[in-house]
Amino acid sequence: MQQDAQVMASANGEDLVERLSAIVGADHVRTDEATRRLFSEDIWLSANAVTALVVAPGNTQQLSQLVAAATAAGYAIAPRGAGMSYTGGYLPAQERTVTLDLSRMNRILKISREDMTVTVEAGATWKDTNDALAAEGLRTPFWGPMSGLSSTIGGGLSQLNAMFGAGHYGTSSESVVALTIVAADGSLIRTGARGPGGETPFYRHYGPDLAGLFCGDGGTLGIKAEVTMRLITMPAHEDHASFSFPNGEALLKAMAEVARKGIAAETCAFDPGLTMVRLKRASLVSDVKTLGAVVAKEKSFGKGLLAAAKIAVGGRNFIAPTDYPLHVICEGRSKGAVEADMAEARRIAAAFGGSEVENSIAKIIRAMPFPALNSMVGPTGEAWVPVHGVCSLSTAPAIFAEIQALYASRKAEMDAAEIHTGFLFTTMATNGLIIEPVFFWPQGWRPVHESAIEPAHLARLKQRPENPAATAFVTELRKAVIAIFQRYGTGHFQIGRTYPYRDSRDALSKTLLDAVKGVMDPGSQLNPGVLGFPAKGAA
């Protein structure tokens, strides 16, 4: 208690705790050091500053009042969803920060089959939203990242994300109809055409696209309170196929052609580095939950048992350790259309030297789209962090080759530091390809990992000591990879404080961004430093 009192000894601190407690209840205002430190780190790093307090609003009205009270007291705001950022996306830039824990704002507010929309609070997870919609035979077009067990829809829109449905429908923001946003003074902005009384948003593009301003903004232009997305009828048919390619260039050229044809709901591919990581993880065959999910996903029990048996018999050794596997998932309203798309995927794979292999992984991806977040550390407990670029289809092979050349030039140093790498690849609609290099190195996990990973899984792993030398080298390598992406003019998701977004904009774009920031957050108190905006008063 004495330590908590010291934390709040800064001007207005004790009064602010009382004011915020009056809004949300004392149980939802946390000042203990363990909580504050947990909310001051992400998967990649811990902030230099530790947030002053953590507050959990329960609805839009409380969120509005909290933001207004905190900014009026001179505090910065750091919005946090599930804490999946690896780019400093929600870390406090200064000690005088109120972190918003949006996990209580997790309600599915309205599902409207009549208007084909769903409205959720920003803290609703992708899994919970999908479960609620599946009961109605509905789905959002983009329906979540692989971290959707915990990742929130508001966080997904702030950071942007990719995976399920992205091959057809693009990123999460492209499924948005309307947003309710809280400005720094607590005012609300509601976007889109909103129907009678303004409470039934149904159409996004009513005049200039205001919703788009707040997609990918990292919560620095406004705090997301409510999100409305459009719906589609759940596709009635799906199929899966997996292919193995002899090299990365052939893989990326095949993926680009799959994207151009628009035939895959999503794709997922790996390099040999990630293949080796997968082989080190606990056996898929031993995971009863995995096989059970595959059985449940099939339309008949017999087909489900057959699919699970193929996975159990095939194990995970059907891809050569030097090959590049690609997993393709097609979906549609009719069986014939899905079969035609899958036939085209097979033709494309063969044209680029791919050979078809057992599709166990593709089946598992769809049967268990939101697995436990145990991959936040490496297969033996080492640290893990990704970096990525959204590349044009034409430049992806060259970008991949340059990153590989970088690694080759530093191989001896990387081997000495026990730094291992891998790549994840996926397609984005008909015109983008995501390259995601990942790093593994001997560094111990932190509380943010413990808060997300299954305790039983963590108990099987070895906790390592801090390794500042190896971590500094990974930092250097990440910066070098980002520099390669920047030379090719790539885009990025979850920009946070990692990617040089603002510096890459032309002068008039910066002026426009500054004008929006000036209206929504004149004191630069909303997630300062994100997107490259100046972090005024930062420690």
Coordinates of C-alpha atoms in Angstrom, one line a residue:
M1 CA 0.0 0.0 0.0
Q2 CA 2.9 2.4 0.8
Q3 CA 4.3 1.7 -2.7
D4 CA 0.9 2.4 -4.3
A5 CA 0.7 5.7 -2.4
Q6 CA 4.1 6.6 -3.7
V7 CA 3.0 5.8 -7.3
M8 CA 0.1 8.2 -6.9
A9 CA 2.0 10.9 -5.2
S10 CA 2.3 13.0 -8.4
A11 CA 0.0 15.9 -8.9
N12 CA -3.7 15.0 -9.0
G13 CA -2.9 11.3 -8.6
E14 CA -4.9 10.5 -5.6
D15 CA -7.8 12.6 -6.7
L16 CA -7.7 10.9 -10.1
V17 CA -7.9 7.4 -8.6
E18 CA -11.0 8.6 -6.7
R19 CA -12.6 10.1 -9.7
L20 CA -12.0 7.0 -11.9
S21 CA -13.1 4.7 -9.1
A22 CA -16.4 6.7 -9.0
I23 CA -16.9 6.0 -12.7
V24 CA -16.1 2.3 -12.9
G25 CA -15.9 1.1 -9.3
A26 CA -12.8 0.7 -7.1
D27 CA -12.3 -2.9 -8.2
H28 CA -11.7 -1.8 -11.7
V29 CA -8.9 0.7 -10.9
R30 CA -5.6 -1.1 -10.3
T31 CA -2.5 0.6 -8.9
D32 CA -0.5 -2.4 -7.7
E33 CA 3.0 -2.7 -9.2
A34 CA 2.6 -6.2 -10.7
T35 CA -0.5 -5.1 -12.7
R36 CA 1.1 -1.8 -13.8
R37 CA 4.3 -3.5 -14.9
L38 CA 2.3 -6.2 -16.8
F39 CA 0.5 -3.5 -18.7
S40 CA 3.7 -1.7 -19.4
E41 CA 5.2 -4.5 -21.6
D42 CA 4.3 -6.2 -24.8
I43 CA 5.6 -9.4 -26.4
W44 CA 8.7 -7.6 -27.7
L45 CA 9.8 -5.3 -24.9
S46 CA 9.1 -3.6 -21.6
A47 CA 8.6 0.1 -21.6
N48 CA 11.1 2.5 -19.9
A49 CA 8.1 4.1 -18.2
V50 CA 5.6 2.2 -16.0
T51 CA 2.0 3.2 -16.3
A52 CA 0.5 5.0 -13.2
L53 CA -2.7 3.0 -13.1
V54 CA -4.8 0.5 -15.1
V55 CA -8.5 1.2 -15.5
A56 CA -11.1 -1.2 -17.0
P57 CA -14.3 0.6 -18.3
G58 CA -17.4 -1.5 -18.6
N59 CA -19.2 0.3 -21.5
T60 CA -18.9 3.2 -23.9
Q61 CA -20.2 5.8 -21.4
Q62 CA -17.6 4.8 -18.8
L63 CA -14.9 4.8 -21.4
S64 CA -15.8 8.4 -22.4
Q65 CA -15.9 9.6 -18.9
L66 CA -12.6 7.9 -18.0
V67 CA -10.7 9.4 -21.0
A68 CA -12.1 12.9 -20.2
A69 CA -11.1 12.7 -16.6
A70 CA -7.6 11.3 -17.2
T71 CA -6.7 13.8 -20.0
A72 CA -8.1 16.7 -18.0
A73 CA -5.8 15.7 -15.1
G74 CA -2.8 15.9 -17.6
Y75 CA -2.4 12.1 -18.0
A76 CA -1.7 10.3 -21.3
I77 CA -3.9 7.4 -22.4
A78 CA -2.6 4.0 -23.4
P79 CA -5.4 1.7 -24.8
R80 CA -4.8 -2.1 -24.5
G81 CA -6.9 -5.0 -25.8
A82 CA -5.4 -8.4 -25.3
G83 CA -1.8 -7.3 -25.2
M84 CA -0.7 -9.1 -28.4
S85 CA 1.4 -6.2 -29.7
Y86 CA 5.1 -6.7 -30.6
T87 CA 5.7 -3.1 -31.8
G88 CA 5.3 -1.0 -28.6
G89 CA 1.7 -0.4 -29.7
Y90 CA 0.2 0.3 -26.3
L91 CA 3.2 0.9 -24.1
P92 CA 3.2 4.0 -21.8
A93 CA 5.4 6.8 -23.2
Q94 CA 5.6 8.4 -19.7
E95 CA 4.9 7.7 -16.1
R96 CA 1.8 9.9 -16.0
T97 CA -0.2 7.4 -18.1
V98 CA -3.5 5.8 -17.5
T99 CA -3.7 2.4 -19.3
L100 CA -7.2 1.4 -20.5
D101 CA -7.9 -2.3 -20.0
L102 CA -10.7 -2.8 -22.5
S103 CA -11.3 -6.5 -21.7
R104 CA -14.5 -5.7 -19.9
M105 CA -16.0 -4.1 -22.9
N106 CA -16.6 -7.5 -24.5
R107 CA -20.3 -7.7 -25.3
I108 CA -21.8 -8.6 -28.7
L109 CA -24.3 -5.7 -28.7
K110 CA -26.5 -6.6 -31.7
I111 CA -26.6 -9.2 -34.5
S112 CA -29.0 -8.1 -37.3
R113 CA -29.7 -10.7 -40.0
E114 CA -32.1 -8.2 -41.5
D115 CA -29.4 -5.6 -42.1
M116 CA -26.5 -8.2 -42.2
T117 CA -24.5 -6.3 -39.6
V118 CA -23.0 -7.1 -36.2
T119 CA -22.1 -4.5 -33.6
V120 CA -19.7 -5.4 -30.8
E121 CA -17.8 -3.5 -28.1
A122 CA -14.2 -3.0 -28.9
G123 CA -13.0 -5.5 -26.3
A124 CA -15.0 -8.4 -27.8
T125 CA -12.7 -11.2 -29.0
W126 CA -12.7 -12.6 -32.5
K127 CA -13.5 -16.1 -31.1
D128 CA -16.5 -14.9 -29.0
T129 CA -17.8 -12.9 -32.0
N130 CA -17.5 -15.9 -34.3
D131 CA -19.1 -18.2 -31.9
A132 CA -22.1 -15.9 -31.5
L133 CA -22.4 -15.5 -35.3
A134 CA -22.0 -19.2 -36.1
A135 CA -25.1 -19.9 -34.1
E136 CA -27.0 -17.8 -36.7
G137 CA -25.2 -19.3 -39.7
L138 CA -23.4 -16.0 -40.2
R139 CA -19.9 -14.7 -40.3
T140 CA -17.9 -11.5 -40.9
P141 CA -16.0 -11.5 -44.2
F142 CA -12.7 -11.2 -42.5
W143 CA -13.1 -13.2 -39.3
G144 CA -9.9 -13.0 -37.3
P145 CA -6.2 -13.6 -36.8
M146 CA -4.8 -16.8 -35.5
S147 CA -4.5 -15.1 -32.1
G148 CA -8.3 -14.6 -32.1
L149 CA -8.8 -16.6 -28.9
S150 CA -7.7 -13.5 -27.0
S151 CA -7.2 -10.8 -29.6
T152 CA -9.9 -8.2 -29.6
I153 CA -11.7 -6.6 -32.5
G154 CA -10.9 -3.1 -31.4
G155 CA -7.2 -4.0 -31.1
G156 CA -7.4 -5.7 -34.5
L157 CA -8.7 -2.6 -36.1
S158 CA -6.2 -0.4 -34.3
Q159 CA -3.3 -2.5 -35.4
L160 CA -4.9 -4.2 -38.5
N161 CA -4.4 -7.9 -39.0
A162 CA -4.7 -10.7 -41.5
M163 CA -5.5 -14.3 -41.9
F164 CA -9.0 -15.8 -41.9
G165 CA -11.0 -14.7 -45.0
A166 CA -8.2 -12.3 -46.0
G167 CA -7.6 -14.0 -49.3
H168 CA -11.1 -12.9 -50.4
Y169 CA -11.9 -9.9 -48.3
G170 CA -8.6 -8.2 -47.2
T171 CA -7.8 -7.1 -43.7
S172 CA -10.1 -6.6 -40.7
S173 CA -10.7 -2.9 -41.6
E174 CA -12.3 -3.9 -44.9
S175 CA -15.2 -5.6 -43.1
V176 CA -16.0 -2.5 -41.0
V177 CA -19.3 -0.7 -41.5
A178 CA -19.1 1.9 -38.7
L179 CA -17.2 2.9 -35.6
T180 CA -17.9 4.7 -32.4
I181 CA -14.7 6.5 -31.3
V182 CA -13.9 8.4 -28.1
A183 CA -11.8 11.6 -28.6
A184 CA -9.3 12.9 -26.0
D185 CA -11.9 15.1 -24.3
G186 CA -14.4 12.3 -24.0
S187 CA -16.5 13.4 -27.0
L188 CA -17.9 10.7 -29.3
I189 CA -17.6 10.5 -33.1
R190 CA -19.9 8.0 -34.9
T191 CA -19.2 7.2 -38.5
G192 CA -21.3 5.9 -41.4
A193 CA -24.9 5.9 -42.3
R194 CA -26.7 4.9 -39.1
G195 CA -30.4 4.5 -39.8
P196 CA -33.3 5.8 -37.8
G197 CA -32.1 7.5 -34.6
G198 CA -28.5 6.8 -35.4
E199 CA -28.5 3.5 -33.6
T200 CA -28.5 1.1 -36.5
P201 CA -25.4 1.7 -38.6
F202 CA -25.6 -0.2 -41.9
Y203 CA -23.4 1.5 -44.5
R204 CA -19.9 2.8 -44.3
H205 CA -19.3 5.0 -47.3
Y206 CA -21.6 8.0 -46.6
G207 CA -19.4 10.8 -47.8
P208 CA -15.7 10.8 -46.9
D209 CA -14.6 7.6 -45.2
L210 CA -14.2 8.7 -41.6
A211 CA -14.1 5.1 -40.3
G212 CA -10.9 4.6 -42.4
L213 CA -9.1 7.3 -40.4
F214 CA -9.3 5.1 -37.3
C215 CA -8.3 1.8 -38.8
G216 CA -4.6 1.1 -38.3
D217 CA -4.2 4.3 -36.2
G218 CA -2.9 2.4 -33.2
G219 CA -5.4 4.2 -30.9
T220 CA -3.6 7.5 -31.3
L221 CA -6.3 9.3 -33.2
G222 CA -9.2 8.0 -31.0
I223 CA -10.2 5.2 -28.7
K224 CA -12.5 2.6 -30.3
A225 CA -15.6 1.9 -28.2
E226 CA -18.0 0.1 -30.6
V227 CA -17.5 -1.6 -34.0
T228 CA -20.1 -2.5 -36.6
M229 CA -19.1 -5.0 -39.2
R230 CA -20.9 -6.4 -42.2
L231 CA -22.0 -10.0 -42.4
I232 CA -22.1 -12.8 -44.9
T233 CA -23.9 -16.1 -44.8
M234 CA -21.5 -18.8 -43.6
P235 CA -20.0 -20.5 -46.7
A236 CA -21.6 -23.9 -47.1
H237 CA -18.5 -25.7 -48.6
E238 CA -14.8 -25.6 -48.0
D239 CA -11.8 -27.7 -49.1
H240 CA -8.1 -27.8 -48.2
A241 CA -4.9 -28.7 -50.0
S242 CA -1.2 -28.5 -49.2
F243 CA 1.8 -28.3 -51.5
S244 CA 5.5 -28.5 -51.1
F245 CA 7.9 -26.2 -53.1
P246 CA 11.6 -26.7 -53.5
N247 CA 12.5 -23.0 -52.9
G248 CA 11.1 -19.7 -51.7
E249 CA 11.0 -18.0 -55.0
A250 CA 8.8 -20.7 -56.5
L251 CA 6.5 -20.6 -53.5
L252 CA 6.1 -16.8 -53.6
K253 CA 5.4 -16.8 -57.4
A254 CA 2.7 -19.5 -56.9
M255 CA 1.1 -17.6 -54.0
A256 CA 1.1 -14.4 -56.1
E257 CA -0.8 -16.3 -58.8
V258 CA -3.2 -17.8 -56.3
A259 CA -3.9 -14.2 -55.1
R260 CA -4.4 -12.8 -58.6
K261 CA -7.0 -15.5 -59.3
G262 CA -8.8 -14.8 -56.0
I263 CA -9.4 -18.5 -55.4
A264 CA -8.3 -18.9 -51.8
A265 CA -10.1 -17.7 -48.7
E266 CA -6.7 -17.8 -47.0
T267 CA -3.3 -19.2 -47.6
C268 CA -0.5 -19.9 -45.1
A269 CA 3.1 -20.9 -46.0
F270 CA 6.3 -21.5 -44.1
D271 CA 10.0 -21.7 -44.8
P272 CA 12.2 -24.6 -43.7
G273 CA 13.1 -22.6 -40.5
L274 CA 9.5 -22.6 -39.3
T275 CA 9.0 -26.1 -40.5
M276 CA 11.8 -27.2 -38.1
V277 CA 10.2 -25.2 -35.3
R278 CA 6.9 -27.0 -36.0
L279 CA 8.6 -30.4 -35.8
K280 CA 10.1 -29.5 -32.4
R281 CA 6.8 -28.6 -30.9
A282 CA 4.6 -31.2 -29.2
S283 CA 3.3 -33.8 -31.6
L284 CA 0.1 -33.1 -33.3
V285 CA -0.8 -36.8 -33.1
S286 CA -0.6 -36.6 -29.3
D287 CA -2.9 -33.6 -29.1
V288 CA -6.4 -35.1 -28.5
K289 CA -8.0 -31.7 -28.7
T290 CA -6.6 -31.2 -32.2
L291 CA -7.9 -34.5 -33.6
G292 CA -11.2 -33.9 -31.8
A293 CA -11.6 -30.6 -33.5
V294 CA -10.9 -32.1 -36.9
V295 CA -13.6 -34.7 -36.3
A296 CA -16.1 -32.1 -35.1
K297 CA -15.4 -29.9 -38.2
E298 CA -16.5 -32.5 -40.7
K299 CA -20.2 -32.7 -41.7
S300 CA -20.4 -36.4 -40.7
F301 CA -18.8 -38.4 -37.9
G302 CA -17.4 -41.0 -40.3
K303 CA -15.7 -38.4 -42.5
G304 CA -14.3 -36.7 -39.4
L305 CA -12.8 -40.0 -38.1
L306 CA -11.2 -40.6 -41.5
A307 CA -9.7 -37.1 -41.6
A308 CA -8.4 -37.5 -38.1
A309 CA -7.0 -40.9 -38.9
K310 CA -5.1 -39.5 -41.9
I311 CA -3.5 -36.9 -39.6
A312 CA -2.6 -39.4 -37.0
V313 CA -1.0 -41.8 -39.5
G314 CA 0.7 -39.1 -41.5
G315 CA 2.1 -37.3 -38.5
R316 CA 4.1 -34.3 -39.5
N317 CA 6.9 -35.8 -41.6
F318 CA 5.3 -35.5 -45.0
I319 CA 7.2 -32.3 -45.9
A320 CA 10.9 -32.5 -46.5
P321 CA 12.8 -30.3 -44.0
T322 CA 14.3 -28.2 -46.8
D323 CA 11.0 -27.6 -48.6
Y324 CA 8.5 -24.7 -48.4
P325 CA 5.0 -25.9 -47.6
L326 CA 1.9 -23.9 -48.7
H327 CA -1.6 -24.5 -47.3
V328 CA -4.6 -23.4 -49.3
I329 CA -8.2 -23.2 -48.1
C330 CA -11.0 -22.6 -50.5
E331 CA -14.6 -21.9 -49.6
G332 CA -17.9 -21.0 -51.3
R333 CA -21.6 -21.3 -51.6
S334 CA -21.5 -24.4 -53.9
K335 CA -19.4 -27.6 -53.9
G336 CA -18.8 -27.2 -57.6
A337 CA -17.4 -23.7 -57.2
V338 CA -15.0 -24.8 -54.4
E339 CA -13.9 -27.8 -56.5
A340 CA -13.1 -25.4 -59.4
D341 CA -11.1 -23.1 -57.2
M342 CA -9.2 -26.0 -55.7
A343 CA -8.5 -27.4 -59.2
E344 CA -7.0 -24.1 -60.2
A345 CA -4.9 -24.0 -57.0
R346 CA -3.5 -27.4 -57.9
R347 CA -2.8 -26.3 -61.5
I348 CA -1.0 -23.2 -60.2
A349 CA 1.1 -25.2 -57.7
A350 CA 2.2 -27.7 -60.4
A351 CA 3.1 -24.9 -62.8
F352 CA 5.6 -23.5 -60.3
G353 CA 7.1 -26.8 -59.3
G354 CA 4.9 -27.6 -56.3
S355 CA 4.0 -31.2 -55.4
E356 CA 0.8 -32.0 -53.4
V357 CA 1.3 -33.4 -49.9
E358 CA -1.0 -34.5 -47.1
N359 CA -3.3 -31.6 -46.1
S360 CA -3.2 -32.2 -42.4
I361 CA -2.1 -28.7 -41.5
A362 CA -4.6 -27.0 -43.7
K363 CA -7.4 -29.0 -42.1
I364 CA -6.2 -28.2 -38.6
I365 CA -6.0 -24.5 -39.4
R366 CA -9.7 -24.5 -40.2
A367 CA -10.7 -27.0 -37.5
M368 CA -8.9 -25.0 -34.8
P369 CA -8.6 -21.4 -36.1
F370 CA -8.0 -19.9 -32.7
P371 CA -5.5 -22.1 -30.8
A372 CA -4.0 -21.4 -27.4
L373 CA -1.4 -18.8 -27.6
N374 CA 1.5 -21.1 -26.7
S375 CA 3.5 -20.0 -29.8
M376 CA 4.3 -16.7 -28.1
V377 CA 7.5 -18.4 -27.1
G378 CA 9.7 -20.8 -29.0
P379 CA 9.4 -24.6 -28.9
T380 CA 11.8 -24.9 -26.0
G381 CA 10.8 -21.7 -24.3
E382 CA 13.1 -19.3 -26.1
A383 CA 12.0 -15.8 -26.9
W384 CA 10.0 -15.2 -30.2
V385 CA 9.3 -12.0 -32.1
P386 CA 8.1 -11.3 -35.6
V387 CA 8.5 -8.4 -38.0
H388 CA 6.6 -8.1 -41.3
G389 CA 5.9 -6.3 -44.6
V390 CA 2.8 -6.2 -46.8
C391 CA 4.5 -6.5 -50.2
S392 CA 3.3 -6.1 -53.8
L393 CA 3.0 -9.4 -55.6
S394 CA 5.8 -8.4 -58.0
T395 CA 8.4 -7.4 -55.4
A396 CA 7.9 -10.2 -52.8
P397 CA 10.5 -12.6 -54.2
A398 CA 13.2 -9.9 -54.4
I399 CA 12.4 -8.8 -50.8
F400 CA 12.6 -12.3 -49.6
A401 CA 15.9 -12.8 -51.4
E402 CA 17.4 -9.6 -49.8
I403 CA 16.4 -10.7 -46.3
Q404 CA 17.9 -14.1 -46.8
A405 CA 21.1 -12.4 -48.1
L406 CA 21.2 -10.3 -44.9
Y407 CA 20.9 -13.4 -42.7
A408 CA 23.7 -15.2 -44.8
S409 CA 26.0 -12.2 -44.2
R410 CA 25.5 -12.4 -40.5
K411 CA 25.2 -16.2 -40.1
A412 CA 28.4 -16.7 -38.0
E413 CA 27.3 -14.1 -35.5
M414 CA 23.7 -15.4 -35.4
D415 CA 24.9 -18.9 -34.9
A416 CA 27.2 -17.8 -32.0
A417 CA 24.3 -16.0 -30.4
E418 CA 21.9 -19.0 -31.0
I419 CA 19.5 -16.8 -33.0
H420 CA 17.3 -18.8 -35.3
T421 CA 14.9 -17.5 -37.9
G422 CA 11.9 -18.5 -39.9
F423 CA 9.3 -17.0 -42.3
L424 CA 5.5 -17.0 -42.5
F425 CA 3.8 -16.0 -45.7
T426 CA 0.2 -15.3 -46.5
T427 CA -1.8 -13.6 -49.2
M428 CA -4.0 -10.5 -48.9
A429 CA -6.9 -10.2 -51.3
T430 CA -5.8 -10.1 -54.9
N431 CA -3.0 -7.7 -54.6
G432 CA -0.8 -8.2 -51.5
L433 CA 1.5 -10.8 -50.1
I434 CA 2.7 -10.7 -46.4
I435 CA 6.2 -11.7 -45.6
E436 CA 6.7 -12.2 -41.8
P437 CA 10.2 -13.0 -40.7
V438 CA 10.4 -14.3 -37.1
F439 CA 13.3 -14.6 -34.7
F440 CA 14.0 -17.1 -31.9
W441 CA 16.8 -16.5 -29.3
P442 CA 17.8 -17.7 -25.8
Q443 CA 16.0 -15.1 -23.7
G444 CA 13.5 -15.9 -20.9
W445 CA 9.8 -15.1 -21.0
R446 CA 8.2 -12.3 -19.0
P447 CA 4.8 -11.7 -17.3
V448 CA 3.1 -10.8 -20.5
H449 CA 3.8 -14.3 -21.8
E450 CA 2.7 -15.9 -18.6
S451 CA -0.6 -14.0 -18.8
A452 CA -1.4 -15.5 -22.2
I453 CA 0.2 -19.0 -22.5
E454 CA -1.4 -22.1 -21.0
P455 CA 0.2 -22.7 -17.6
A456 CA 0.6 -26.5 -18.3
H457 CA 2.4 -25.7 -21.5
L458 CA 4.7 -23.2 -19.9
A459 CA 5.5 -25.7 -17.1
R460 CA 7.0 -28.0 -19.7
L461 CA 9.5 -25.4 -20.9
K462 CA 12.8 -24.1 -19.6
Q463 CA 12.9 -20.6 -18.3
R464 CA 16.1 -18.8 -19.5
P465 CA 17.9 -15.8 -17.9
E466 CA 17.9 -12.4 -19.6
N467 CA 20.2 -12.2 -22.6
P468 CA 20.8 -8.6 -23.4
A469 CA 23.5 -9.2 -25.9
A470 CA 21.4 -11.6 -28.0
T471 CA 18.3 -9.3 -27.6
A472 CA 20.4 -6.3 -28.8
F473 CA 21.5 -8.3 -31.9
V474 CA 17.9 -9.3 -32.7
T475 CA 17.0 -5.6 -32.4
E476 CA 19.7 -4.8 -34.9
L477 CA 18.5 -7.5 -37.3
R478 CA 14.9 -6.4 -37.0
K479 CA 15.9 -2.8 -37.9
A480 CA 17.9 -4.1 -40.9
V481 CA 14.9 -6.2 -42.1
I482 CA 12.6 -3.2 -41.8
A483 CA 15.0 -1.1 -43.8
I484 CA 14.7 -3.7 -46.6
F485 CA 11.0 -3.5 -46.5
Q486 CA 11.1 0.3 -46.6
R487 CA 13.3 0.3 -49.7
Y488 CA 10.5 -1.5 -51.5
G489 CA 7.8 0.7 -50.1
T490 CA 5.9 -2.0 -48.3
G491 CA 2.9 -1.5 -46.0
H492 CA 2.7 -2.7 -42.4
F493 CA 0.2 -3.7 -39.8
Q494 CA 0.4 -2.9 -36.1
I495 CA 2.7 0.0 -36.8
G496 CA 3.1 1.0 -33.2
R497 CA 6.4 2.6 -32.5
T498 CA 8.4 0.2 -34.8
Y499 CA 7.7 1.0 -38.4
P500 CA 8.5 4.5 -39.8
Y501 CA 5.0 5.4 -40.9
R502 CA 4.9 9.2 -40.5
D503 CA 8.4 9.7 -41.9
S504 CA 7.4 7.8 -45.0
R505 CA 4.5 10.2 -45.8
D506 CA 4.7 13.1 -48.1
A507 CA 4.5 16.6 -46.7
L508 CA 0.8 17.2 -47.3
S509 CA -0.1 13.8 -45.9
K510 CA 1.7 14.7 -42.7
T511 CA -0.1 18.0 -42.5
L512 CA -3.5 16.2 -42.9
L513 CA -2.6 13.7 -40.2
D514 CA -1.5 16.4 -37.9
A515 CA -4.8 18.2 -38.5
V516 CA -6.8 15.1 -37.6
K517 CA -4.6 14.5 -34.5
G518 CA -5.1 18.2 -33.5
V519 CA -8.9 17.9 -33.6
M520 CA -9.2 14.5 -31.9
D521 CA -6.3 14.9 -29.5
P522 CA -5.0 18.5 -29.2
G523 CA -2.8 17.7 -26.2
S524 CA -1.2 14.7 -27.8
Q525 CA -2.3 12.5 -24.9
L526 CA -3.8 9.5 -26.8
N527 CA -1.1 6.8 -27.1
P528 CA 1.7 9.4 -27.7
G529 CA 4.5 8.3 -30.0
V530 CA 2.5 5.8 -32.0
L531 CA 2.6 6.2 -35.8
G532 CA 5.5 8.5 -35.4
F533 CA 3.6 11.3 -33.8
P534 CA 5.7 13.3 -31.2
A535 CA 5.4 11.9 -27.7
K536 CA 5.1 15.2 -25.8
G537 CA 6.4 15.0 -22.3
A538 CA 7.6 11.4 -22.8
A539 CA 10.1 10.1 -20.2

